Structure formats: structure tokens, C-alpha cells
Coordinates of C-alpha atoms and ligand atoms in Angstrom, one line a residue:
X18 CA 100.1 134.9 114.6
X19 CA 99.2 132.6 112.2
X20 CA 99.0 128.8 114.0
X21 CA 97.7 127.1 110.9
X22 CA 99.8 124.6 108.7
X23 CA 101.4 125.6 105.8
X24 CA 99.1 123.9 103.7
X25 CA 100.4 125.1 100.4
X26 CA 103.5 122.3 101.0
X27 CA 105.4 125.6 99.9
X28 CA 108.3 124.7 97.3
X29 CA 110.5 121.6 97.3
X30 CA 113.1 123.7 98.3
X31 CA 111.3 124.2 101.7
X32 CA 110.4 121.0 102.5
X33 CA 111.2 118.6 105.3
X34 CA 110.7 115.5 103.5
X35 CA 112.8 116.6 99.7
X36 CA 116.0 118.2 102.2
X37 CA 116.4 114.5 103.6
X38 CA 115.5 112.6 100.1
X39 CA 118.3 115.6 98.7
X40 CA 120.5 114.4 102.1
X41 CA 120.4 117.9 103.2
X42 CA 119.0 117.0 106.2
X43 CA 119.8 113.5 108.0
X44 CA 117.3 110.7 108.3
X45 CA 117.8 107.0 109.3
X46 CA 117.0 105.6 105.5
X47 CA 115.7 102.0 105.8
X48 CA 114.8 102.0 102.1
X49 CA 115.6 103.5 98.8
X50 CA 114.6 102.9 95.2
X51 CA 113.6 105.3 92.3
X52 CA 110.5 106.8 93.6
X53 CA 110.4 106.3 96.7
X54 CA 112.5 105.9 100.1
X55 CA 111.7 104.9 104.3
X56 CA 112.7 106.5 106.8
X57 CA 112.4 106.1 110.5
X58 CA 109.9 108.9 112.5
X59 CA 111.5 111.0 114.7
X60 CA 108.8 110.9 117.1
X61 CA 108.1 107.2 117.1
X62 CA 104.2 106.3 118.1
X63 CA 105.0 102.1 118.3
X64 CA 108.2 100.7 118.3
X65 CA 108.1 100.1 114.5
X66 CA 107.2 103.4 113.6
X67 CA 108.7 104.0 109.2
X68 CA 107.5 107.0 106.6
X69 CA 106.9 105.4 103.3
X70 CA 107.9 108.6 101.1
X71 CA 107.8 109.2 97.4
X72 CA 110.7 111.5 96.1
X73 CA 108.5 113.4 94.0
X74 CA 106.6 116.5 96.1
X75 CA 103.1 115.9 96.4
X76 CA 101.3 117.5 99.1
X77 CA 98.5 116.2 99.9
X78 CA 96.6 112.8 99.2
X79 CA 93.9 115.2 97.5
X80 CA 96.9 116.2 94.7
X81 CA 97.4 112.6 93.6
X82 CA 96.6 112.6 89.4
X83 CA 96.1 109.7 87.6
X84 CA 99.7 109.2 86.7
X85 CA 100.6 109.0 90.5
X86 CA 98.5 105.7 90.7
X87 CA 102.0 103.0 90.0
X88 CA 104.2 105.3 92.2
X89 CA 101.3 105.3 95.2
X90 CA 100.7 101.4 94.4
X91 CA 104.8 100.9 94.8
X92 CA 103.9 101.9 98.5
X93 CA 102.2 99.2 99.2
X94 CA 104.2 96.5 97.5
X95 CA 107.2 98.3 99.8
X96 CA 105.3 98.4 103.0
X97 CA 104.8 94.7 102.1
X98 CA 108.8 94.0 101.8
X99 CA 110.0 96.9 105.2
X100 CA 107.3 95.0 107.3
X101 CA 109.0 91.3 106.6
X102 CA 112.4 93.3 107.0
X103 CA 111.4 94.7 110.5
X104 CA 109.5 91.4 111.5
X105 CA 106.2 92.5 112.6
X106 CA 104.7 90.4 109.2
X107 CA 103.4 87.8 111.3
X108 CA 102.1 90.1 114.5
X109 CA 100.4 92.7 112.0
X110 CA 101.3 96.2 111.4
X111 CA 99.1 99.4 109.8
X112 CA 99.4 101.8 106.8
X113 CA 98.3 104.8 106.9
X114 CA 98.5 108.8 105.8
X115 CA 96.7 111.4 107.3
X116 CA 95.7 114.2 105.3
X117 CA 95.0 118.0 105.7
X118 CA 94.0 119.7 109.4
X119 CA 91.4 117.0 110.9
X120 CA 93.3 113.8 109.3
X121 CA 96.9 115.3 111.4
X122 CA 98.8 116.2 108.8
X123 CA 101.8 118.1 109.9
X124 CA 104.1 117.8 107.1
X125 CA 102.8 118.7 103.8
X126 CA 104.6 115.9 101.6
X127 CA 102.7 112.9 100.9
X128 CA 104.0 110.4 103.1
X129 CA 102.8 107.1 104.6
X130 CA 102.9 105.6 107.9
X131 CA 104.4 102.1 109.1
X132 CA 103.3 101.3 112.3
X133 CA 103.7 97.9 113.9
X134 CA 105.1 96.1 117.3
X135 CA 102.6 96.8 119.4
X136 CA 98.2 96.5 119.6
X137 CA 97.1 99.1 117.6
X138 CA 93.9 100.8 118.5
X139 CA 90.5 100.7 116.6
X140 CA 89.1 103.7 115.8
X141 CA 92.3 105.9 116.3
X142 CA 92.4 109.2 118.3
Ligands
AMP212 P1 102.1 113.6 109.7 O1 101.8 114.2 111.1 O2 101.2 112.5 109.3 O3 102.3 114.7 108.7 O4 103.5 112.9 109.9 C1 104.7 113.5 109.9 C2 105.7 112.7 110.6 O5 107.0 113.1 110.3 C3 105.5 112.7 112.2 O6 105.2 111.4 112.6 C4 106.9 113.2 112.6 O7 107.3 112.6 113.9 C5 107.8 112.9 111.5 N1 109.0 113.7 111.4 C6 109.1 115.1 111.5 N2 110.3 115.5 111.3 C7 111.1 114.3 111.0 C8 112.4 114.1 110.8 N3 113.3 115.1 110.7 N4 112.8 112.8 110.6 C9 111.9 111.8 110.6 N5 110.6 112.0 110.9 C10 110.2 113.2 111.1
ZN213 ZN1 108.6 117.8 99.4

């Protein structure tokens, strides 16, 4: 038996995170625009708890290229505007992606965290 991720990402076709950009499978969508859309985690860890997820299927943060760099800045600029939207601008929230087996990766499309609404810990688990 094979417990290891499927770190290949497989094809679009299999992926979590392209079914609900494709509306294939449901999600609570906070945020859309060309490249990119929010959804609220499943399995929240804070009680703002947002994915930050490009539509285009990248699997992991080691297959960014060069021409990735305005899409993966566009994160940032939308974290910025969904934190204001969910109010926790003023108490502080965190960004982050984990990536591959150590980092807790468990879906294989790039996808960034929102956490906020609570203390977050310093170093994380
Ligand atoms: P990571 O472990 O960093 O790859 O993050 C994947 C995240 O996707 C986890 O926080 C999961 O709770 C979340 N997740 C898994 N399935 C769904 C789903 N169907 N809708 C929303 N979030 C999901
Ligand atoms: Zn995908």
C-alpha cells in the first residue's frame, strides 16, 4: 500500500482544486477574477481560514517559472483586499503555502493559505 502523496499533481482532470475552479465540485467562492479565485477550507485551522488559488495547475511552489511571477504576485495584492473583506486587517492574519511532504502539502495544486481571527503561533507545528 502506497501512503505517499501523489506528488505528480496527476492531470487537471484529477484535481481537487481545477474540479471546483471547473464548478465540478462545490466550494464556498469568496473571490474570483481571471487567474485566480478564494475559497473557504473545508477543514478550517482559525476562524478565518481562505485558499488563495490560481486557476492554472501548478503543483508545487518548486514548478513556478518565470512567467508565473505576476499571477503569484496577484496573490498577494488579493490576500491584501479578502483580509479587509473578512476584517481581520487590523488584528493581523498570515499567508502561507506549504510545499511537498515535510512543508504538509496535501493537495498537489499551488494554493495559499489565509489564516486570521485568532493568535497565531510562532514557529508553527
Ligand atoms: P495543504 O495541506 O496545504 O495542501 O492544504 C490543502 C487544504 O485544502 C487543507 O487545508 C484542506 O482542509 C483543504 N481542502 C481539502 N478539500 C477541500 C474542499 N473540498 N474544499 C475546501 N477546502 C478543501
Ligand atoms: Zn489542479
Amino acid at each position: 500500500m502506497n501512503a505517499q502523496p501523489d506528488t505528480t499533481g496527476g492531470s487537471p482532470a484529477d484535481c481537487l482544486f481545477c474540479k471546483i475552479n471547473q464548478g465540478t465540485i462545490p466550494a464556498e467562492k469568496v473571490f474570483e477574477n481571471d487567474g485566480l479565485f478564494a475559497i473557504r477550507d473545508i477543514n478550517p485551522q482559525a476562524p478565518t481560514h481562505l485558499l488563495i488559488i490560481p486557476k492554472k495547475h501548478i503543483t508545487t511552489l518548486l514548478d513556478l517559472q518565470t512567467a508565473d511571477e505576476e499571477l503569484i504576485g496577484s496573490i498577494y495584492t488579493t490576500a491584501n483586499q479578502i483580509a479587509k473583506a473578512e476584517g481581520v486587517d487590523r488584528s493581523g492574519f498570515r499567508v502561507v503555502a506549504n510545499c511537498g511532504s515535510d512543508g504538509g502539502q496535501s493537495v498537489y495544486h499551488i494554493h495559499f493559505h489565509l489564516l486570521g481571527g485568532r493568535p497565531l503561533h510562532w514557529p508553527p507545528g
